[in-house]
């Protein structure tokens, strides 16, 4: 059996599972799996670019995805009335001052001779800059957060079309990746993993606590959409008439139509990114990255700038994750910083890459759909299995209650089992690198 036939069969099996979900449960569930599978595949492509191409162990995926979500808010939401005049410009000035303080400290470190004087000068600049920074920032933040805190209490956005936020999310993530890469890419792989994980947690902590920027844990809801809201379609007589003509209830028809539109948008983005990734993989640049991945010492001896290439691919992979984060927040129509957890946005993406096939772009897409399908469907299947196992037990049985309650943990068990089986029987993934 050729590799192409095998790959076609694997994708066909996943398609059949999704179609079965549509018939057995609902087409709404099936379309949601496809939409989230597309977004997950884009995230997996970004991680595969870093790990599969260059061997960079990035476990801070969650942070880059969250920056994409923040971009959707800052770009698409309308500005809060009075927020900028009350404290917005003062906040920007304070942030600029903070950045200037850091730059001044770095310049002193570079230009002054090592010794006690340099140390004291750097400390003095940082301490004085910090107190001035806080003196400017704190009153401005309090003024902004006091503006109708139940509904706004933040600066708001630019009021631009939400689709613009997708590339902006990529730029946000790329900027963060550049800062991280300049400081952490010289570290050994395990230290790089620790650094990226820590920085991702810092990003989430900022989103949760800086209410003036993203409302923190109060969440931003009602983001503009590139497609209609369901309630607007249900109030549209022409849409209701067309839905009735096709035998659909307006509520079901509006939900399905919106998800189909999202799927079309997400599929277009995935196709473009896949085409670009494939071109990069088979280009001299891609071959150089794989040579660096396989033997950094030999590549460096051949005159290749390993650190610069690592920085390039780290930025590109992170940007793709940022785009996916903006897309997901757009579909959810809300930013909820509390939902960004490493289990969902780092571990699960890594499982997709490993199971699908590290170093193979089509493998990353296969893993994205397969693992997301299992993540969604395993819990109801686990509940069905536990009900079947405990069918003969009495209703008051403590063991029966415990087993049924444990069905929620089937997700983690299944992810572990799938990962172990793939590593045992196909260690290079379902679609291995060629």
Short mmCIF file of C-alpha atoms in Angstrom, two decimals:
data_model
loop_
_atom_site.label_atom_id
_atom_site.label_comp_id
_atom_site.label_asym_id
_atom_site.label_seq_id
_atom_site.Cartn_x
_atom_site.Cartn_y
_atom_site.Cartn_z
CA UNK A 1 0.00 0.00 0.00
CA UNK A 2 1.47 3.35 -0.99
CA UNK A 3 1.76 6.15 1.54
CA UNK A 4 -0.75 8.28 -0.38
CA UNK A 5 -3.40 5.55 -0.22
CA UNK A 6 -2.73 5.02 3.49
CA UNK A 7 -3.06 8.75 4.19
CA UNK A 8 -6.31 8.92 2.21
CA UNK A 9 -7.73 6.02 4.22
CA UNK A 10 -6.77 7.66 7.52
CA UNK A 11 -8.45 10.95 6.60
CA UNK A 12 -11.43 8.99 5.26
CA UNK A 13 -11.85 7.19 8.59
CA UNK A 14 -11.95 10.49 10.45
CA UNK A 15 -14.48 11.86 7.95
CA UNK A 16 -16.69 8.80 8.49
CA UNK A 17 -16.50 9.22 12.28
CA UNK A 18 -17.61 12.84 11.98
CA UNK A 19 -20.43 11.89 9.60
CA UNK A 20 -21.55 9.18 12.02
CA UNK A 21 -21.59 11.81 14.79
CA UNK A 22 -23.89 13.91 12.62
CA UNK A 23 -26.37 11.05 12.19
CA UNK A 24 -26.10 9.59 15.70
CA UNK A 25 -26.01 12.84 17.71
CA UNK A 26 -26.57 16.03 15.73
CA UNK A 27 -25.12 17.83 12.75
CA UNK A 28 -24.54 20.79 15.01
CA UNK A 29 -22.07 18.68 17.03
CA UNK A 30 -20.45 17.32 13.86
CA UNK A 31 -19.93 20.78 12.36
CA UNK A 32 -18.53 22.08 15.66
CA UNK A 33 -16.00 19.23 15.65
CA UNK A 34 -14.97 20.17 12.10
CA UNK A 35 -14.63 23.88 12.98
CA UNK A 36 -12.58 23.25 16.11
CA UNK A 37 -10.64 20.52 14.30
CA UNK A 38 -9.59 23.10 11.70
CA UNK A 39 -8.43 25.52 14.40
CA UNK A 40 -6.62 22.73 16.27
CA UNK A 41 -4.93 21.66 13.03
CA UNK A 42 -3.64 25.20 12.52
CA UNK A 43 -2.19 25.19 16.05
CA UNK A 44 -0.63 21.79 15.38
CA UNK A 45 0.90 23.16 12.16
CA UNK A 46 2.55 25.93 14.16
CA UNK A 47 4.02 23.51 16.72
CA UNK A 48 5.06 21.11 13.97
CA UNK A 49 6.94 23.95 12.28
CA UNK A 50 8.93 24.48 15.48
CA UNK A 51 9.40 20.88 16.59
CA UNK A 52 9.14 18.87 13.40
CA UNK A 53 11.26 21.24 11.30
CA UNK A 54 13.74 22.57 13.85
CA UNK A 55 13.49 20.47 17.01
CA UNK A 56 12.46 23.41 19.24
CA UNK A 57 10.59 22.22 22.34
CA UNK A 58 8.00 24.95 22.91
CA UNK A 59 5.58 24.21 25.73
CA UNK A 60 4.26 27.77 25.90
CA UNK A 61 1.70 27.34 23.10
CA UNK A 62 -1.05 28.50 25.44
CA UNK A 63 0.49 31.97 25.77
CA UNK A 64 0.70 32.56 22.01
CA UNK A 65 -2.89 31.37 21.53
CA UNK A 66 -4.02 33.75 24.28
CA UNK A 67 -2.26 36.68 22.58
CA UNK A 68 -4.25 35.90 19.44
CA UNK A 69 -7.43 36.04 21.50
CA UNK A 70 -6.38 39.39 22.96
CA UNK A 71 -5.83 40.71 19.43
CA UNK A 72 -9.44 39.90 18.55
CA UNK A 73 -10.60 42.13 21.42
CA UNK A 74 -8.21 45.01 20.81
CA UNK A 75 -8.96 45.12 17.10
CA UNK A 76 -12.69 44.47 16.85
CA UNK A 77 -14.37 45.80 20.00
CA UNK A 78 -15.53 49.43 19.96
CA UNK A 79 -13.53 51.88 22.11
CA UNK A 80 -14.99 52.56 25.54
CA UNK A 81 -16.42 56.07 25.62
CA UNK A 82 -14.25 58.39 27.70
CA UNK A 83 -11.63 55.74 28.52
CA UNK A 84 -8.84 57.20 26.42
CA UNK A 85 -9.29 60.77 27.60
CA UNK A 86 -9.63 59.63 31.23
CA UNK A 87 -6.55 57.46 31.46
CA UNK A 88 -5.76 55.67 28.21
CA UNK A 89 -3.05 58.03 27.00
CA UNK A 90 -1.50 58.10 30.48
CA UNK A 91 -1.34 54.29 30.44
CA UNK A 92 0.44 54.35 27.09
CA UNK A 93 2.86 56.96 28.42
CA UNK A 94 3.58 54.86 31.51
CA UNK A 95 4.20 51.75 29.41
CA UNK A 96 6.53 53.72 27.14
CA UNK A 97 8.39 54.98 30.18
CA UNK A 98 8.71 51.43 31.51
CA UNK A 99 10.16 50.24 28.20
CA UNK A 100 12.54 53.22 28.12
CA UNK A 101 13.72 52.34 31.63
CA UNK A 102 14.60 48.81 30.59
CA UNK A 103 16.38 50.09 27.46
CA UNK A 104 18.34 52.63 29.51
CA UNK A 105 19.43 49.91 31.96
CA UNK A 106 20.59 47.70 29.09
CA UNK A 107 22.52 50.56 27.47
CA UNK A 108 24.26 51.29 30.77
CA UNK A 109 25.22 47.63 31.09
CA UNK A 110 26.77 47.71 27.63
CA UNK A 111 28.55 51.07 27.76
CA UNK A 112 29.90 51.25 31.27
CA UNK A 113 32.90 49.29 32.43
CA UNK A 114 32.13 46.36 34.76
CA UNK A 115 32.30 47.24 38.41
CA UNK A 116 30.46 48.65 41.39
CA UNK A 117 29.62 51.94 39.67
CA UNK A 118 27.89 50.19 36.78
CA UNK A 119 25.90 47.99 39.15
CA UNK A 120 24.76 50.92 41.27
CA UNK A 121 23.87 52.96 38.17
CA UNK A 122 21.74 50.19 36.70
CA UNK A 123 19.97 49.63 40.02
CA UNK A 124 19.32 53.36 40.39
CA UNK A 125 17.83 53.63 36.89
CA UNK A 126 15.58 50.61 37.43
CA UNK A 127 14.36 51.67 40.88
CA UNK A 128 13.69 55.30 39.94
CA UNK A 129 12.07 54.25 36.65
CA UNK A 130 9.86 51.74 38.46
CA UNK A 131 8.51 54.26 40.96
CA UNK A 132 7.80 56.85 38.26
CA UNK A 133 6.18 54.12 36.13
CA UNK A 134 3.85 53.08 38.95
CA UNK A 135 3.06 56.70 39.85
CA UNK A 136 1.84 57.28 36.29
CA UNK A 137 0.21 53.90 35.67
CA UNK A 138 -1.82 53.24 38.82
CA UNK A 139 -4.06 56.37 38.78
CA UNK A 140 -4.67 55.99 35.05
CA UNK A 141 -5.63 52.32 35.43
CA UNK A 142 -8.01 53.10 38.29
CA UNK A 143 -9.68 55.83 36.23
CA UNK A 144 -10.22 53.52 33.25
CA UNK A 145 -11.48 50.59 35.32
CA UNK A 146 -13.97 52.88 37.10
CA UNK A 147 -15.86 53.56 33.84
CA UNK A 148 -19.01 51.42 34.00
CA UNK A 149 -17.12 48.40 35.43
CA UNK A 150 -20.14 46.11 35.16
CA UNK A 151 -20.11 46.32 31.36
CA UNK A 152 -16.83 47.86 30.27
CA UNK A 153 -14.11 49.06 32.67
CA UNK A 154 -11.43 48.75 29.99
CA UNK A 155 -10.07 50.74 27.07
CA UNK A 156 -11.93 48.75 24.43
CA UNK A 157 -10.66 48.19 20.92
CA UNK A 158 -10.33 49.94 17.59
CA UNK A 159 -13.73 48.97 16.18
CA UNK A 160 -12.21 47.45 13.03
CA UNK A 161 -13.47 44.35 11.17
CA UNK A 162 -12.70 41.27 13.24
CA UNK A 163 -10.99 39.47 10.34
CA UNK A 164 -8.17 42.02 10.64
CA UNK A 165 -7.49 40.64 14.11
CA UNK A 166 -6.39 37.27 12.70
CA UNK A 167 -3.14 38.52 11.14
CA UNK A 168 -2.76 40.98 14.04
CA UNK A 169 -2.96 38.02 16.43
CA UNK A 170 -0.14 36.45 14.46
CA UNK A 171 1.87 39.66 14.79
CA UNK A 172 1.28 39.80 18.57
CA UNK A 173 2.45 36.21 18.97
CA UNK A 174 5.40 36.80 16.64
CA UNK A 175 6.47 39.84 18.68
CA UNK A 176 6.31 37.86 21.92
CA UNK A 177 8.20 35.00 20.27
CA UNK A 178 10.93 37.42 19.16
CA UNK A 179 11.37 38.68 22.72
CA UNK A 180 11.41 35.14 24.10
CA UNK A 181 13.68 33.87 21.36
CA UNK A 182 16.27 36.60 21.83
CA UNK A 183 16.67 35.56 25.46
CA UNK A 184 15.81 31.85 25.60
CA UNK A 185 16.76 30.21 22.29
CA UNK A 186 20.36 29.88 23.42
CA UNK A 187 19.19 27.58 26.20
CA UNK A 188 19.29 23.79 26.03
CA UNK A 189 16.02 22.15 24.96
CA UNK A 190 14.79 21.33 28.47
CA UNK A 191 15.56 24.84 29.74
CA UNK A 192 13.84 26.31 26.67
CA UNK A 193 10.73 24.31 27.55
CA UNK A 194 10.75 25.65 31.12
CA UNK A 195 11.27 29.22 29.89
CA UNK A 196 8.43 29.08 27.35
CA UNK A 197 6.05 27.51 29.88
CA UNK A 198 6.86 30.20 32.44
CA UNK A 199 6.40 33.03 29.95
CA UNK A 200 3.07 31.58 28.83
CA UNK A 201 1.89 31.60 32.44
CA UNK A 202 3.01 35.24 32.75
CA UNK A 203 0.94 36.16 29.66
CA UNK A 204 -2.15 34.47 31.11
CA UNK A 205 -1.59 36.15 34.49
CA UNK A 206 -1.45 39.56 32.78
CA UNK A 207 -4.68 38.87 30.87
CA UNK A 208 -6.41 37.81 34.09
CA UNK A 209 -5.29 40.75 36.20
CA UNK A 210 -5.00 43.79 33.91
CA UNK A 211 -8.68 44.69 33.71
CA UNK A 212 -7.98 47.94 31.83
CA UNK A 213 -6.72 45.91 28.87
CA UNK A 214 -9.06 42.89 28.57
CA UNK A 215 -11.48 43.11 31.55
CA UNK A 216 -9.52 40.32 33.27
CA UNK A 217 -11.63 37.44 34.59
CA UNK A 218 -14.82 39.47 33.98
CA UNK A 219 -14.41 38.45 30.32
CA UNK A 220 -15.15 40.33 27.14
CA UNK A 221 -18.35 39.14 25.46
CA UNK A 222 -20.24 40.01 22.31
CA UNK A 223 -17.27 40.33 19.97
CA UNK A 224 -18.22 41.30 16.39
CA UNK A 225 -18.36 38.39 13.97
CA UNK A 226 -17.38 37.94 10.34
CA UNK A 227 -20.62 35.96 9.97
CA UNK A 228 -24.15 36.79 11.20
CA UNK A 229 -25.33 36.09 14.73
CA UNK A 230 -27.90 33.29 14.91
CA UNK A 231 -30.54 35.52 16.46
CA UNK A 232 -30.26 37.96 13.54
CA UNK A 233 -30.83 35.14 11.05
CA UNK A 234 -33.82 33.90 13.03
CA UNK A 235 -35.35 37.38 12.83
CA UNK A 236 -34.74 37.57 9.08
CA UNK A 237 -37.99 36.63 7.26
CA UNK A 238 -36.14 35.66 4.06
CA UNK A 239 -33.84 33.28 5.93
CA UNK A 240 -36.74 31.77 7.90
CA UNK A 241 -38.66 31.21 4.66
CA UNK A 242 -35.67 29.52 2.97
CA UNK A 243 -35.10 27.32 6.03
CA UNK A 244 -38.76 26.28 6.10
CA UNK A 245 -38.60 25.48 2.40
CA UNK A 246 -35.73 23.07 3.09
CA UNK A 247 -37.57 21.52 6.03
CA UNK A 248 -35.42 23.09 8.77
CA UNK A 249 -36.42 24.78 11.99
CA UNK A 250 -35.10 28.41 11.92
CA UNK A 251 -33.08 27.89 15.11
CA UNK A 252 -31.36 24.75 13.81
CA UNK A 253 -30.89 26.24 10.36
CA UNK A 254 -29.26 29.41 11.71
CA UNK A 255 -26.87 27.41 13.91
CA UNK A 256 -25.84 25.11 11.07
CA UNK A 257 -25.44 27.95 8.57
CA UNK A 258 -23.21 29.99 10.90
CA UNK A 259 -20.98 26.97 11.56
CA UNK A 260 -20.74 26.24 7.83
CA UNK A 261 -19.61 29.81 7.20
CA UNK A 262 -16.98 29.54 9.93
CA UNK A 263 -15.79 26.22 8.50
CA UNK A 264 -15.36 27.83 5.07
CA UNK A 265 -13.28 30.67 6.56
CA UNK A 266 -11.16 28.37 8.73
CA UNK A 267 -10.60 25.92 5.87
CA UNK A 268 -9.38 28.75 3.63
CA UNK A 269 -6.85 29.84 6.28
CA UNK A 270 -5.71 26.24 6.84
CA UNK A 271 -5.23 25.64 3.10
CA UNK A 272 -3.12 28.80 2.73
CA UNK A 273 -0.98 27.94 5.76
CA UNK A 274 -0.60 24.32 4.64
CA UNK A 275 0.51 25.42 1.18
CA UNK A 276 3.05 27.82 2.66
CA UNK A 277 4.30 25.17 5.12
CA UNK A 278 4.72 22.63 2.35
CA UNK A 279 6.64 25.13 0.25
CA UNK A 280 8.86 25.90 3.23
CA UNK A 281 9.39 22.21 3.99
CA UNK A 282 10.67 21.42 0.49
CA UNK A 283 12.68 24.62 0.07
CA UNK A 284 16.42 24.97 0.77
CA UNK A 285 15.45 26.81 3.95
CA UNK A 286 13.38 23.81 5.11
CA UNK A 287 16.14 21.34 4.30
CA UNK A 288 18.61 23.51 6.20
CA UNK A 289 16.32 23.54 9.24
CA UNK A 290 16.08 19.76 9.23
CA UNK A 291 19.85 19.52 8.92
CA UNK A 292 20.19 21.79 11.95
CA UNK A 293 17.61 19.71 13.81
CA UNK A 294 19.43 16.47 13.12
CA UNK A 295 22.95 17.75 13.90
CA UNK A 296 23.47 21.30 15.10
CA UNK A 297 27.24 20.92 15.41
CA UNK A 298 27.68 19.72 11.84
CA UNK A 299 25.37 22.46 10.50
CA UNK A 300 27.30 25.11 12.43
CA UNK A 301 30.56 23.72 11.08
CA UNK A 302 29.13 24.20 7.56
CA UNK A 303 28.67 27.92 8.29
CA UNK A 304 24.94 27.95 9.12
CA UNK A 305 23.70 30.50 11.64
CA UNK A 306 21.83 28.08 13.91
CA UNK A 307 20.54 30.68 16.38
CA UNK A 308 19.15 32.93 13.63
CA UNK A 309 17.38 30.03 11.92
CA UNK A 310 15.93 28.87 15.24
CA UNK A 311 14.66 32.38 15.91
CA UNK A 312 13.01 32.53 12.47
CA UNK A 313 11.14 29.27 12.82
CA UNK A 314 10.20 29.98 16.44
CA UNK A 315 8.62 33.28 15.39
CA UNK A 316 6.79 31.72 12.42
CA UNK A 317 5.38 28.81 14.43
CA UNK A 318 4.25 31.11 17.23
CA UNK A 319 2.59 33.47 14.73
CA UNK A 320 0.53 30.58 13.37
CA UNK A 321 -0.61 29.73 16.91
CA UNK A 322 -1.55 33.40 17.40
CA UNK A 323 -3.67 33.36 14.24
CA UNK A 324 -5.46 30.24 15.49
CA UNK A 325 -6.08 31.91 18.86
CA UNK A 326 -7.70 34.92 17.20
CA UNK A 327 -9.85 32.63 15.06
CA UNK A 328 -11.06 30.67 18.08
CA UNK A 329 -11.94 33.80 20.05
CA UNK A 330 -13.80 35.11 17.01
CA UNK A 331 -15.90 31.96 16.79
CA UNK A 332 -16.59 31.98 20.55
CA UNK A 333 -17.46 35.72 20.38
CA UNK A 334 -15.81 36.16 23.77
CA UNK A 335 -12.43 36.30 25.48
CA UNK A 336 -12.27 34.26 28.70
CA UNK A 337 -8.70 34.31 30.07
CA UNK A 338 -9.58 31.73 32.73
CA UNK A 339 -10.12 29.04 30.11
CA UNK A 340 -6.55 29.12 28.80
CA UNK A 341 -5.14 26.02 30.44
CA UNK A 342 -1.92 24.14 29.54
CA UNK A 343 -3.87 20.86 29.31
CA UNK A 344 -6.03 22.16 26.46
CA UNK A 345 -3.72 24.58 24.66
CA UNK A 346 -0.31 22.97 25.07
CA UNK A 347 -0.50 19.29 26.03
CA UNK A 348 -3.35 18.49 23.64
CA UNK A 349 -1.63 20.26 20.73
CA UNK A 350 1.55 18.32 21.38
CA UNK A 351 -0.42 15.06 21.39
CA UNK A 352 -1.86 16.05 17.99
CA UNK A 353 1.62 16.61 16.55
CA UNK A 354 3.10 13.41 17.99
CA UNK A 355 0.16 11.18 17.06
CA UNK A 356 -0.24 12.69 13.59
CA UNK A 357 3.44 12.56 12.74
CA UNK A 358 6.12 15.03 13.77
CA UNK A 359 7.77 16.70 10.77
CA UNK A 360 4.84 16.03 8.44
CA UNK A 361 2.34 18.84 7.84
CA UNK A 362 -0.43 16.47 6.78
CA UNK A 363 0.27 14.43 9.90
CA UNK A 364 -0.26 17.53 12.04
CA UNK A 365 -3.65 18.10 10.38
CA UNK A 366 -4.63 14.45 10.81
CA UNK A 367 -3.64 14.57 14.46
CA UNK A 368 -5.57 17.80 14.94
CA UNK A 369 -8.83 16.29 13.72
CA UNK A 370 -8.35 12.87 15.34
CA UNK A 371 -7.38 14.09 18.81
CA UNK A 372 -10.03 16.81 18.87
CA UNK A 373 -12.69 14.28 17.85
CA UNK A 374 -11.62 11.97 20.67
CA UNK A 375 -11.41 14.87 23.14
CA UNK A 376 -15.03 15.78 22.42
CA UNK A 377 -16.54 12.31 22.03
CA UNK A 378 -14.71 10.23 24.64
CA UNK A 379 -16.61 11.68 27.60
CA UNK A 380 -20.10 10.73 26.34
CA UNK A 381 -18.73 7.36 25.19
CA UNK A 382 -17.20 6.88 28.64
CA UNK A 383 -20.51 7.70 30.31
CA UNK A 384 -22.27 5.17 28.07
CA UNK A 385 -19.64 2.55 28.92
CA UNK A 386 -19.91 3.17 32.67
CA UNK A 387 -23.72 2.97 32.52
CA UNK A 388 -23.38 -0.33 30.68
CA UNK A 389 -20.90 -1.71 33.23
CA UNK A 390 -23.01 -0.63 36.22
CA UNK A 391 -26.37 -1.65 34.73
CA UNK A 392 -26.70 -4.61 37.13
CA UNK A 393 -25.79 -2.67 40.27
CA UNK A 394 -28.34 -1.29 42.70
CA UNK A 395 -29.28 2.35 42.43
CA UNK A 396 -27.81 3.24 45.84
CA UNK A 397 -24.46 1.57 45.16
CA UNK A 398 -21.49 3.77 46.04
CA UNK A 399 -19.35 1.94 43.46
CA UNK A 400 -21.89 2.66 40.72
CA UNK A 401 -22.01 6.35 41.59
CA UNK A 402 -18.20 6.52 41.68
CA UNK A 403 -17.80 4.83 38.29
CA UNK A 404 -20.38 7.06 36.62
CA UNK A 405 -18.77 10.20 38.10
CA UNK A 406 -15.38 8.98 36.86
CA UNK A 407 -16.56 9.02 33.25
CA UNK A 408 -15.46 12.66 33.04
CA UNK A 409 -11.85 11.52 33.47
CA UNK A 410 -11.98 9.26 30.42
CA UNK A 411 -10.58 12.08 28.30
CA UNK A 412 -7.20 12.09 30.01
CA UNK A 413 -7.06 8.30 30.14
CA UNK A 414 -7.86 8.05 26.44
CA UNK A 415 -5.26 10.67 25.45
CA UNK A 416 -2.64 8.75 27.40
CA UNK A 417 -3.63 5.41 25.87
CA UNK A 418 -3.66 6.80 22.31
CA UNK A 419 -0.27 8.42 22.83
CA UNK A 420 1.23 5.21 24.23
CA UNK A 421 -0.20 3.05 21.44
CA UNK A 422 1.12 5.35 18.73
CA UNK A 423 4.55 5.59 20.34
CA UNK A 424 4.68 1.80 20.66
CA UNK A 425 3.45 0.73 17.23
CA UNK A 426 4.16 3.82 15.09
CA UNK A 427 6.73 5.93 16.94
CA UNK A 428 7.06 8.38 14.03
CA UNK A 429 3.30 9.04 14.01
CA UNK A 430 0.41 7.91 11.83
CA UNK A 431 1.81 9.87 8.85
CA UNK A 432 5.58 9.84 9.40
CA UNK A 433 8.03 12.35 7.99
CA UNK A 434 9.41 11.47 4.58
#
